Coordinates of C-alpha atoms in Angstrom, one line a residue:
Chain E
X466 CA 26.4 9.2 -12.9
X467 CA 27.6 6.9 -15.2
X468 CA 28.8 3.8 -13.2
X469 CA 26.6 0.8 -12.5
X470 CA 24.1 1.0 -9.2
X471 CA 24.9 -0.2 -5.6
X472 CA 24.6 -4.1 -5.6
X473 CA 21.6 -4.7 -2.5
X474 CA 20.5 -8.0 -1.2
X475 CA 17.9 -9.3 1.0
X476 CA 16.5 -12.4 2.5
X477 CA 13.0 -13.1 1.8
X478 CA 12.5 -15.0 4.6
X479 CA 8.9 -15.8 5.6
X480 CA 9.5 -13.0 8.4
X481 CA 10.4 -10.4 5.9
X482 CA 7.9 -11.6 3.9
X483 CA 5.1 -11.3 6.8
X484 CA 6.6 -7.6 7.4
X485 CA 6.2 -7.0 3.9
X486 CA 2.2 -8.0 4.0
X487 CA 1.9 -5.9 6.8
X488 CA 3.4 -3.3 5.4
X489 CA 1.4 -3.5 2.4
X490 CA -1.9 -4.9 3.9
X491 CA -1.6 -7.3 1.9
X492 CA -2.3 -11.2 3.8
X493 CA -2.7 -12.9 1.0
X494 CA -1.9 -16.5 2.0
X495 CA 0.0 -17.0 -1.2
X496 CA 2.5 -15.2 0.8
X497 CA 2.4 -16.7 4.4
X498 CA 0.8 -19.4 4.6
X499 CA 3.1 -22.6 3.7
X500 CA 0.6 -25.2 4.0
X501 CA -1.9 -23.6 1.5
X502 CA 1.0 -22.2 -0.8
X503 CA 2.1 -25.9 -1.5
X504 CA -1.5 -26.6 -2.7
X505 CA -0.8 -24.1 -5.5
X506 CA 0.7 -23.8 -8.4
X507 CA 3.4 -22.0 -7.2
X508 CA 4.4 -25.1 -4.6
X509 CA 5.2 -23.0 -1.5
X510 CA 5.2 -19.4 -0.7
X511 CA 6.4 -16.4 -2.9
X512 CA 7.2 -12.9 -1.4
X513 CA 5.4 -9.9 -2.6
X514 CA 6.2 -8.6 -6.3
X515 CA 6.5 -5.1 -4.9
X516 CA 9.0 -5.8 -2.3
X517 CA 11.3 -6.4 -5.1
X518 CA 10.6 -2.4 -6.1
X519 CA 11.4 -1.5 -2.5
X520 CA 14.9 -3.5 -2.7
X521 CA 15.4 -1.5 -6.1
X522 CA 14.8 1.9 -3.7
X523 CA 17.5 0.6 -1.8
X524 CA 19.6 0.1 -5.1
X525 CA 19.2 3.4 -6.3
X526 CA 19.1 6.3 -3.4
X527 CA 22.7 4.4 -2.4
X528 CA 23.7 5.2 -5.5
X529 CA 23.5 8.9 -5.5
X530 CA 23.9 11.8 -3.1
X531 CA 22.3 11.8 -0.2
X532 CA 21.1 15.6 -0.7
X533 CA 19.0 14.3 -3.5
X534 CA 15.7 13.0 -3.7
X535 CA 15.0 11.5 -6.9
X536 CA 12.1 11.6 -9.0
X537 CA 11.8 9.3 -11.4
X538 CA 9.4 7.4 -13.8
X539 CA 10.3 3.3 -13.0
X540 CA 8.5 0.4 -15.3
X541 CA 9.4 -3.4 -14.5
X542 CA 7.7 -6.8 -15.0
X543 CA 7.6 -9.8 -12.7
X544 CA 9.4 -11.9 -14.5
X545 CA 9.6 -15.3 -12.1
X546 CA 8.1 -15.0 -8.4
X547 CA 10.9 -14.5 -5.5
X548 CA 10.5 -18.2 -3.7
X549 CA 10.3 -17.5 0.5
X550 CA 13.9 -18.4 2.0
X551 CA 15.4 -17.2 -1.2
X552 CA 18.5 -14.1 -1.5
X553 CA 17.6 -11.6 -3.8
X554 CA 20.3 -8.5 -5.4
X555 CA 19.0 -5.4 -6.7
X556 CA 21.0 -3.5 -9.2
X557 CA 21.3 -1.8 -12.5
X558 CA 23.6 -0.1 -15.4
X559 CA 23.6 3.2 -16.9
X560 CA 21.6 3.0 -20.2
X561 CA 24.1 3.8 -22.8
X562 CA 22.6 6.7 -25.1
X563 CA 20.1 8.1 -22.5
X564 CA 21.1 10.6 -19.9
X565 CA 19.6 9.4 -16.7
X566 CA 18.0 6.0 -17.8
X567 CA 19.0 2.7 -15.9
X568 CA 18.3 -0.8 -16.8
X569 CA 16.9 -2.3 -13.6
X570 CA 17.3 -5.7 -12.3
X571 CA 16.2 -8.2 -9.8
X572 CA 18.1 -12.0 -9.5
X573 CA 17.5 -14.8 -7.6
X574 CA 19.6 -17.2 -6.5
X575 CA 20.6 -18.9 -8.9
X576 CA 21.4 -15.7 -11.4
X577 CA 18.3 -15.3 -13.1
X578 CA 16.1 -12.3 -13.5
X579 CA 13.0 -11.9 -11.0
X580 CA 12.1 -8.4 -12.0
X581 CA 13.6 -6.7 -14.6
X582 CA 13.1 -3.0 -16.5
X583 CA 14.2 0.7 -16.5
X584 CA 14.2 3.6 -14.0
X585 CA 14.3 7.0 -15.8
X586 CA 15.6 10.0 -13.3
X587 CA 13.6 12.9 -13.7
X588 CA 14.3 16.3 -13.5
X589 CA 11.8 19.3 -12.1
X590 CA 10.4 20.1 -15.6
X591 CA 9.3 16.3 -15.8
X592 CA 11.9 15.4 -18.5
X593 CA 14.9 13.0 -18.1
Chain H
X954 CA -21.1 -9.4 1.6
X955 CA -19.8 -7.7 -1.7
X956 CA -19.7 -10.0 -4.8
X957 CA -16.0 -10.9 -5.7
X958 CA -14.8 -8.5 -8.5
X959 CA -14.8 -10.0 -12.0
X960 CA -12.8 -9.2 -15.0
X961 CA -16.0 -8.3 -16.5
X962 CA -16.8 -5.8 -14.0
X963 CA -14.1 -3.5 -15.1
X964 CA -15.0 -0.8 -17.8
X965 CA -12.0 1.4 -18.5
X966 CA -12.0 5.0 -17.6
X967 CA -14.5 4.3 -14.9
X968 CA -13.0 5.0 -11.6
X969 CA -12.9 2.4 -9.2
X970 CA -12.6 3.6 -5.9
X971 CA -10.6 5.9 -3.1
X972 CA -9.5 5.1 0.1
X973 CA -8.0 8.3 2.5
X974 CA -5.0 7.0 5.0
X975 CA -2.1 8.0 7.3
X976 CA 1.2 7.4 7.3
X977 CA 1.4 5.7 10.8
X978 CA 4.3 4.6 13.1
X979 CA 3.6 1.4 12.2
X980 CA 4.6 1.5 8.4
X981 CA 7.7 2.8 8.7
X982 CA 8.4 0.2 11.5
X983 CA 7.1 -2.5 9.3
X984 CA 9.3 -1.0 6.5
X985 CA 12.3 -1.0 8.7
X986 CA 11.6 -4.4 10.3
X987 CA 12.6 -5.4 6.3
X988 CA 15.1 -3.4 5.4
X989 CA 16.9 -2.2 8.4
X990 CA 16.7 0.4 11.0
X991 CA 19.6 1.8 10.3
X992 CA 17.9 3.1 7.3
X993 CA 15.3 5.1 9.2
X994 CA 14.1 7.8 7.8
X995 CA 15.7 7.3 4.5
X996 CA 14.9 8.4 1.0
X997 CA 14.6 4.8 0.3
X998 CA 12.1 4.5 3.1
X999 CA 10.2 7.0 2.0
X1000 CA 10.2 5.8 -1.4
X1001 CA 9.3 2.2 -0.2
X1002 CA 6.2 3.5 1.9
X1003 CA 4.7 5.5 -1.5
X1004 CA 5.1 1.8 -3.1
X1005 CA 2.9 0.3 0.2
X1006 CA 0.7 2.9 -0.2
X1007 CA -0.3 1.9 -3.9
X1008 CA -0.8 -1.3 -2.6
X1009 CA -2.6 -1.0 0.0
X1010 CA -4.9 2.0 -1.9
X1011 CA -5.0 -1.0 -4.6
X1012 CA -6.1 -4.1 -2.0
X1013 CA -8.4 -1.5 0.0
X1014 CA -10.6 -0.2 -3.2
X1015 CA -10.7 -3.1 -5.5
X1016 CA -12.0 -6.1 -3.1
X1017 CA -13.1 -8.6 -2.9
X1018 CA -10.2 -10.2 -5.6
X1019 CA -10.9 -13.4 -6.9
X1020 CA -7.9 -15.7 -6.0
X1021 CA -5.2 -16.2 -8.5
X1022 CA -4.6 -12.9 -9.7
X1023 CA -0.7 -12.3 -11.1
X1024 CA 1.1 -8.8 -11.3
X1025 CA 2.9 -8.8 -14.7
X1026 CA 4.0 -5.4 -15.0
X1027 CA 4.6 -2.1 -12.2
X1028 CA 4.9 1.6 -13.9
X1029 CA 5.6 3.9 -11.4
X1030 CA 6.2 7.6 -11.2
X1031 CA 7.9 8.6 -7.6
X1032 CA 7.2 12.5 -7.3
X1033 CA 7.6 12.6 -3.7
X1034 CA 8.1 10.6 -0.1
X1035 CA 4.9 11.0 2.3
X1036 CA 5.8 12.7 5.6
X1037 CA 4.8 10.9 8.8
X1038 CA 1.8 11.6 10.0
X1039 CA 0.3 12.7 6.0
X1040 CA -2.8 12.0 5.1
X1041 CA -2.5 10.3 1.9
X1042 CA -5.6 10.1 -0.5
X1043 CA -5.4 7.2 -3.2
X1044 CA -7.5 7.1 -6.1
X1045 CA -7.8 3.8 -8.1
X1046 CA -8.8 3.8 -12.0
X1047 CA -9.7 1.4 -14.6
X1048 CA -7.5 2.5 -17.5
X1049 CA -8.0 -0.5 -20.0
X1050 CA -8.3 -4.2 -20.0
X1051 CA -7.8 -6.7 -23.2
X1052 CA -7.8 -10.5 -23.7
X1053 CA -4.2 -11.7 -25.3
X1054 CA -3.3 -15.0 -25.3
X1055 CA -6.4 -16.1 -23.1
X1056 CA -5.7 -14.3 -20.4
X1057 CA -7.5 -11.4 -18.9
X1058 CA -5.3 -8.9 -18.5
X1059 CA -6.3 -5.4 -16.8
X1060 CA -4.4 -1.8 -16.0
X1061 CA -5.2 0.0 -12.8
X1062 CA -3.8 3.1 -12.5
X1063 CA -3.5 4.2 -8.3
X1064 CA -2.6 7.8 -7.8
X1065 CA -1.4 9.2 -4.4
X1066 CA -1.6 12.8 -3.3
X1067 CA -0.5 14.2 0.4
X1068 CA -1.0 17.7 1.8
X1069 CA -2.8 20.2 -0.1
X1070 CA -3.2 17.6 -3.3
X1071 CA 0.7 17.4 -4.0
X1072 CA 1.6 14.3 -6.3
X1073 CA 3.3 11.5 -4.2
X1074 CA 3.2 9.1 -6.7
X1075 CA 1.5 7.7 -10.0
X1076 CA 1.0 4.1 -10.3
X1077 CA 0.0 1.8 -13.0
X1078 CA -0.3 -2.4 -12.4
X1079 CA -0.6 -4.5 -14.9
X1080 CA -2.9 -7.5 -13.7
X1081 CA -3.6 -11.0 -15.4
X1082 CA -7.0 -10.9 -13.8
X1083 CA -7.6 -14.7 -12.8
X1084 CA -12.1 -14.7 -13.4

């Protein structure tokens, strides 16, 4: 494949973002409780870093075959937290020079990265 | 009541912890409540509950946290969705842990395996530990 990935989008509304914690175990109040998340540095609540993988999932399996599963090697870093209420889009590009390598991107709304990185497709001997 | 886990507790190569879990009804429903149940049963979904599994391996082994902690960084190798109803077996891992730029920064690797020990995913965070 050599065209850019599906564009996704989701809503990380403080419903999605308490689906996400149960999901993930993961209650931390950083993530659902408003009143305590404005007493942080953060100044309200942020949605879980690895949602922002899931919504890359989404990305990527749309963007091939359905009669594949894909294995593949992904490495991203958290680049600005994903503020509750706020619409994020998951996408990538083909990596020019390397077969099966995808730069990886998260954005908020206003354009700028939240997550950002490569996903590397790999094939049943381990190699890309 | 366990002592909250310190930076200084972590010695790399030391393993950390494992915690054995299902794949229940309610994961995949909590996965769908997100993304949409239209997707059920998905290769997304299934890729999305290896990533919940990580984290919750991660939250169940290495706790209590001390409040603060950032993410900077996921590696993750995807090798194969868990099947409802699998019992997945997480194993969490110390790999290494440096000071740069004042902060305490630590790698845990999380590795799941399903049915007869086959590889559902390998994970490695990258914490800024926050004490």
């Amino acid at each position: 494949m050599s065209t850019a990935l599906h564009t996704v989008a989701l809503t990380a509304d403080p419903e999605v973002i308490l689906a996400y914690g149960e999901l993930t175990d993961d209650m931390n109040p950083i993530h659902i409780d408003p009143v305590y998340a404005a007493s942080t540095s953060m100044g309200g609540c942020i949605a879980h870093g690895t949602m922002s993988i899931c919504l890359l999932w989404e990305s990527l399996f749309r963007s091939f075959s359905e009669a594949e599963w894909l294995r593949l090697d992904l490495d991203v870093r958290f680049i600005k937290p994903v503020r509750a209420g706020e619409t994020i889009r998951a996408g990538g590009e083909p990596r020019e020079g390397e077969a099966g390598c995808y730069t990886v991107w998260v954005r908020g709304d206003d354009g700028a990265d939240r997550v950002t990185g490569t996903v590397r497709l790999l094939h049943e001997e381990g190699q890309a | 009541m366990k002592p909250v886990i310190l930076w200084d507790d972590f010695q790399p190569g030391a393993p950390l912890g494992e915690l054995t879990e299902v794949f229940k009804p309610t994961l995949a429903k909590a996965w769908r409540d997100i993304f949409g149940h239209d997707n059920a049963g998905s290769r997304a979904e299934g890729a999305g509950i290896a990533v919940a599994m990580m984290m919750r391996g991660y939250l169940g082994v290495v706790t209590p946290r001390p409040p603060g902690n950032v993410q900077a960084r996921q590696r993750f190798t995807l090798d194969a969705p868990p099947q409802p109803g699998e019992v997945i077996h997480t194993v969490v891992t110390c790999l290494s842990k440096e000071i740069k730029r004042e902060r305490r920064y630590l790698d845990l690797e999380v590795r799941g395996t399903g049915t007869g020990g086959r590889s559902i995913y390998r994970g490695i965070l990258s914490l800024i530990w926050a004490a």
